[in-house]
XYZ file of C-alpha atoms in Angstrom:
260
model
C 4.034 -13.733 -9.247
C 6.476 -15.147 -7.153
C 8.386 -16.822 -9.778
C 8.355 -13.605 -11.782
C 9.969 -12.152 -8.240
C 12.744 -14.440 -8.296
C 13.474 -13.343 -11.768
C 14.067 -10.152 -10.626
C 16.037 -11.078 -7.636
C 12.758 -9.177 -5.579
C 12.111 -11.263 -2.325
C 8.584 -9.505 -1.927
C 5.856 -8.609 -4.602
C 2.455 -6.842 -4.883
C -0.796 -7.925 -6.775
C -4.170 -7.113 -7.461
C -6.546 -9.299 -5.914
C -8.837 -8.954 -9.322
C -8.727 -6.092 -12.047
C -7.554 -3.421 -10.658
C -10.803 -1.262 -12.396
C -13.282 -4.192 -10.367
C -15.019 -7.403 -11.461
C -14.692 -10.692 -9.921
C -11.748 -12.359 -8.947
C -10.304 -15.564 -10.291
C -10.825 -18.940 -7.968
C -7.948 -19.601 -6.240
C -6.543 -23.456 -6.396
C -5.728 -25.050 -2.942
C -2.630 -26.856 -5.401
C -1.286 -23.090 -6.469
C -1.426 -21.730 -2.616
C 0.597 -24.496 -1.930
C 3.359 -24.455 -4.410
C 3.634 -20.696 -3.525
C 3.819 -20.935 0.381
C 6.813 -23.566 0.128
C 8.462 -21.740 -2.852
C 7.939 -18.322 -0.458
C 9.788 -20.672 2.248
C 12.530 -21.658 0.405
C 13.267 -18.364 -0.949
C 13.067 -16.600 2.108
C 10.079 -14.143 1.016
C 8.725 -11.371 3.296
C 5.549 -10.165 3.520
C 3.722 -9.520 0.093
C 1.192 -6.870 -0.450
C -2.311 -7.679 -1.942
C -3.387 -4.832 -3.529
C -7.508 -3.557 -4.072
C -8.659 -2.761 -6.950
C -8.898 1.430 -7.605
C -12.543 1.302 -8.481
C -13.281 0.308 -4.155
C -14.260 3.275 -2.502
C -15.954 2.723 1.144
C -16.755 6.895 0.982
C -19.163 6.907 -2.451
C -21.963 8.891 -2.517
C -23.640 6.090 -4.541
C -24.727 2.950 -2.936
C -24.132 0.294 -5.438
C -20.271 1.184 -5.336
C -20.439 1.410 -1.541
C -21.913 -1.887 -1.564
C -19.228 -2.864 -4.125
C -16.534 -1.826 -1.903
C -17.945 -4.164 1.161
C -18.674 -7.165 -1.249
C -15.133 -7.529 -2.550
C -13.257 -6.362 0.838
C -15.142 -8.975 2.133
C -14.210 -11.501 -0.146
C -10.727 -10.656 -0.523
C -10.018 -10.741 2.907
C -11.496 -13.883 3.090
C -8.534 -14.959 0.346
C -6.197 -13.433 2.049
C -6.190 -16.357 4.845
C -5.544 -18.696 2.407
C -1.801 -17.124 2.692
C -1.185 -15.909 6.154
C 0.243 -12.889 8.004
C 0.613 -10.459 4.632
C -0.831 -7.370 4.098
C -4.109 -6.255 2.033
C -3.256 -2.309 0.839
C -6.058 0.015 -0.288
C -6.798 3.489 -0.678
C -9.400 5.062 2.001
C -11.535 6.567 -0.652
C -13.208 9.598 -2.487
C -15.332 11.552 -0.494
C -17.288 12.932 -3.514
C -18.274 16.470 -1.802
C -19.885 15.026 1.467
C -16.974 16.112 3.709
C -13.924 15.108 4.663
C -15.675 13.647 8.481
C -18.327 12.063 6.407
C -15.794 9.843 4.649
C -14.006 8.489 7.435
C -17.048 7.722 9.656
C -18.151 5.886 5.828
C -14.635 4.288 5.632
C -14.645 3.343 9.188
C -17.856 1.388 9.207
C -17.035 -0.540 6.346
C -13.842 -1.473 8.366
C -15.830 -2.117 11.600
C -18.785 -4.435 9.253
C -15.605 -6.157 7.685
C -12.351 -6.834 9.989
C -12.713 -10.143 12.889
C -10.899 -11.020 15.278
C -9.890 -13.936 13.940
C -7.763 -12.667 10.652
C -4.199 -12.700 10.133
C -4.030 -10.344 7.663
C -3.202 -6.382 8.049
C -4.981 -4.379 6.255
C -2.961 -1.223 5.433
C -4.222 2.239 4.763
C -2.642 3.899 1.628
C -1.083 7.453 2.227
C -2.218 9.232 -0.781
C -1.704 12.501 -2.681
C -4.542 14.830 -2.027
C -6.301 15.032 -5.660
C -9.820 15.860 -5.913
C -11.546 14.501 -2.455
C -9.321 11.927 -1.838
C -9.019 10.778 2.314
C -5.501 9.707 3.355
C -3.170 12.963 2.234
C -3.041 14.084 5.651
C -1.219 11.978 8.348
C -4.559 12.995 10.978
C -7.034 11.586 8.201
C -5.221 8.365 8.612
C -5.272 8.858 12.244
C -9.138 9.445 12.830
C -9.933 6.492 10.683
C -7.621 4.311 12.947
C -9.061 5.845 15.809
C -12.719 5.084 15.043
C -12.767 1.567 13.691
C -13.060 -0.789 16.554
C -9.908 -3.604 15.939
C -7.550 -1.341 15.048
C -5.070 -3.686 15.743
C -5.292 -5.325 12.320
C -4.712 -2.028 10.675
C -1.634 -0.562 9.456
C 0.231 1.913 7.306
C 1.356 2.142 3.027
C 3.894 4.981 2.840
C 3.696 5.960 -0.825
C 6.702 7.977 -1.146
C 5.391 9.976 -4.324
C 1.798 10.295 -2.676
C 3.267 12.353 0.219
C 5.634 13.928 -1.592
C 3.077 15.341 -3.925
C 0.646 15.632 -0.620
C 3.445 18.161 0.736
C 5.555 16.123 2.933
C 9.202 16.840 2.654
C 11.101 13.521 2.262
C 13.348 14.482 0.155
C 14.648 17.802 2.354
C 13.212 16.490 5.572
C 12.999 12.938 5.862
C 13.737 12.815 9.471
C 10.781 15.519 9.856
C 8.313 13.820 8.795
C 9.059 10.024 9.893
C 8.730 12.205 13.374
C 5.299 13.463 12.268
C 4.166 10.175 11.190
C 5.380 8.914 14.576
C 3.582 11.757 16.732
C 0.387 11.349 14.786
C 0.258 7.385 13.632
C 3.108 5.953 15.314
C 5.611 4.356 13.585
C 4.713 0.905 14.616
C 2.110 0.951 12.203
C 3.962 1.873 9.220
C 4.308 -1.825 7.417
C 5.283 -1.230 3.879
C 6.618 0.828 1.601
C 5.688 1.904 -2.025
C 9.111 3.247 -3.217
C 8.146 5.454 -6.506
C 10.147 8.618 -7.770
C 7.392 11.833 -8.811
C 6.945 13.093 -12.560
C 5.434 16.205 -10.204
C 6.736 19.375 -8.169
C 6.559 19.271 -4.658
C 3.060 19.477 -3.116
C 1.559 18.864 -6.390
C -1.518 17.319 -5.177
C -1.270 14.863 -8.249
C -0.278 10.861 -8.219
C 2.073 10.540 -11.286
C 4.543 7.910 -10.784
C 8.161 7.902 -12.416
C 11.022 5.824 -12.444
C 13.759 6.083 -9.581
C 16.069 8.296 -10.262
C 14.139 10.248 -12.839
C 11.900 12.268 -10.758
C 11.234 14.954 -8.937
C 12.209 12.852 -5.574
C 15.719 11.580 -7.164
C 17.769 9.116 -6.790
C 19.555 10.437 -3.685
C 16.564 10.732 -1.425
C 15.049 7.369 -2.101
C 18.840 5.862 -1.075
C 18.091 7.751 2.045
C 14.685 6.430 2.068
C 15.545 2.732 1.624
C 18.878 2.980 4.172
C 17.044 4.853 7.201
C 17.068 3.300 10.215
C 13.232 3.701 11.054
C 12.557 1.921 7.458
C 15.173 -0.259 6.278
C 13.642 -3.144 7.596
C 10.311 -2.249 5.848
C 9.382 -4.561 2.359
C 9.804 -2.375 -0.225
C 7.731 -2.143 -2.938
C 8.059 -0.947 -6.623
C 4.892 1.109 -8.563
C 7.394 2.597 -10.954
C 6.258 2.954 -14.758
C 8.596 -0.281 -15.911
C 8.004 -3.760 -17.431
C 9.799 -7.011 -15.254
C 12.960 -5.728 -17.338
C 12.699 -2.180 -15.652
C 12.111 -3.223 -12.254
C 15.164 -5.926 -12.331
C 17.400 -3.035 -13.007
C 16.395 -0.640 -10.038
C 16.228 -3.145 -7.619
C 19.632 -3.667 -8.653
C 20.431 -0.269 -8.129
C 18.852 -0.436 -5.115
C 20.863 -3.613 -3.764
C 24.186 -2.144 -4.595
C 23.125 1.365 -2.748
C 21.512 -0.456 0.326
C 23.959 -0.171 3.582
């Protein structure tokens, strides 16, 4: 991967820690963690984003996936240390019918079984679009689940830009609005990454259908705005648009030569 990001003249990257549908993950040679950290070094790298697989949900209604969700959260965190001070994303969950306030107590006790004291790693919350019973849509869901796991410190923030578009937050008439929501309700000292994706859907859509930037429903002129404001500028930036290594080399070329 982080060859691949030097191809593309990226200085960051996201992965999935295994499939992203589940399964076990590959074993991870000391020799490979090494090459990485000192090519990371010498290339300047950020922070990266580890990404969980979709199939983890902490808010199931069925055991076996709940247990499923612990197992490899678990395990991938334990990874994680092997690389240092990066970030593990995931999204909060499905609540499946049992209520909103059921799925964050559910998604805050796997959190309070999982996180120690002793990681490095932030684990970031996902915002996400609001389909079916999906937690994280609303700034305050991310908020109560903060609020009731116990080290909250080693929690942070993903700001999909198409989730909370299609969730009903106005970023592309309103930025400023709702970076002062986030603050008010999360605080903006949490918010640690970015996934920068243009929408194939109308605003407030409720549905998570990536496009390419610049050929969406956001546009290109709002996610300039997006990557040049002051509050997020600084953030590591990552791409979920529909594109091969070919693709993403060209908008993050766009995106260099539009970056202030």
């Amino acid at each position: 991967m982080g060859q691949d990001a030097l191809k593309i003249k990226a200085n960051t990257f996201q992965f999935f820690t295994r499939n992203p549908q589940g399964g076990r993950a590959k074993d991870i040679n000391p020799d490979d963690v090494a090459k990485f950290l000192q090519l990371a070094k010498e290339n300047n790298f950020v922070q990266f984003v580890a990404h969980a697989p979709y199939t983890l949900n902490p808010c199931s209604d069925n055991p076996a996936t709940r247990e499923f969700a612990e197992m490899v959260f678990k395990d991938d965190l334990e990874r994680m240390e092997m690389l240092p001070g990066n970030y593990y994303n995931f999204h909060p969950g499905s609540h499946v019918g049992q209520g909103v306030e059921q799925g964050i107590t559910m998604i805050a006790g796997l959190l309070n079984k999982i996180l120690k004291p002793e990681i490095s790693t932030i684990v970031l919350l996902e915002t996400m679009s609001g389909k079916g019973s999906e937690i994280g849509s609303q700034f305050e869901e991310l908020r109560q689940i903060i609020d009731n796991t116990q080290l909250s410190d080693k929690l942070g923030v993903c700001l999909d830009t198409c989730h909370v578009y299609s969730a009903g937050y106005d970023i592309v008439g309103d930025l400023d609005g709702v970076l002062n929501e986030f603050d008010k309700i999360i605080g903006l000292e949490r918010l640690k990454a970015i996934h920068l994706n243009d929408s194939k859907m109308p605003f407030a859509s409720r549905k998570d259908r990536h496009e390419k930037i610049g050929y969406g429903t956001i546009g290109l002129e709002a996610i300039i705005q997006i990557i040049n404001h002051p509050k997020l500028k600084k953030l590591p930036f990552i791409l979920e648009t529909p594109n091969e290594l070919s693709g993403w080399k060209e908008e993050i070329s766009l995106l260099q030569k539009a970056f202030a």
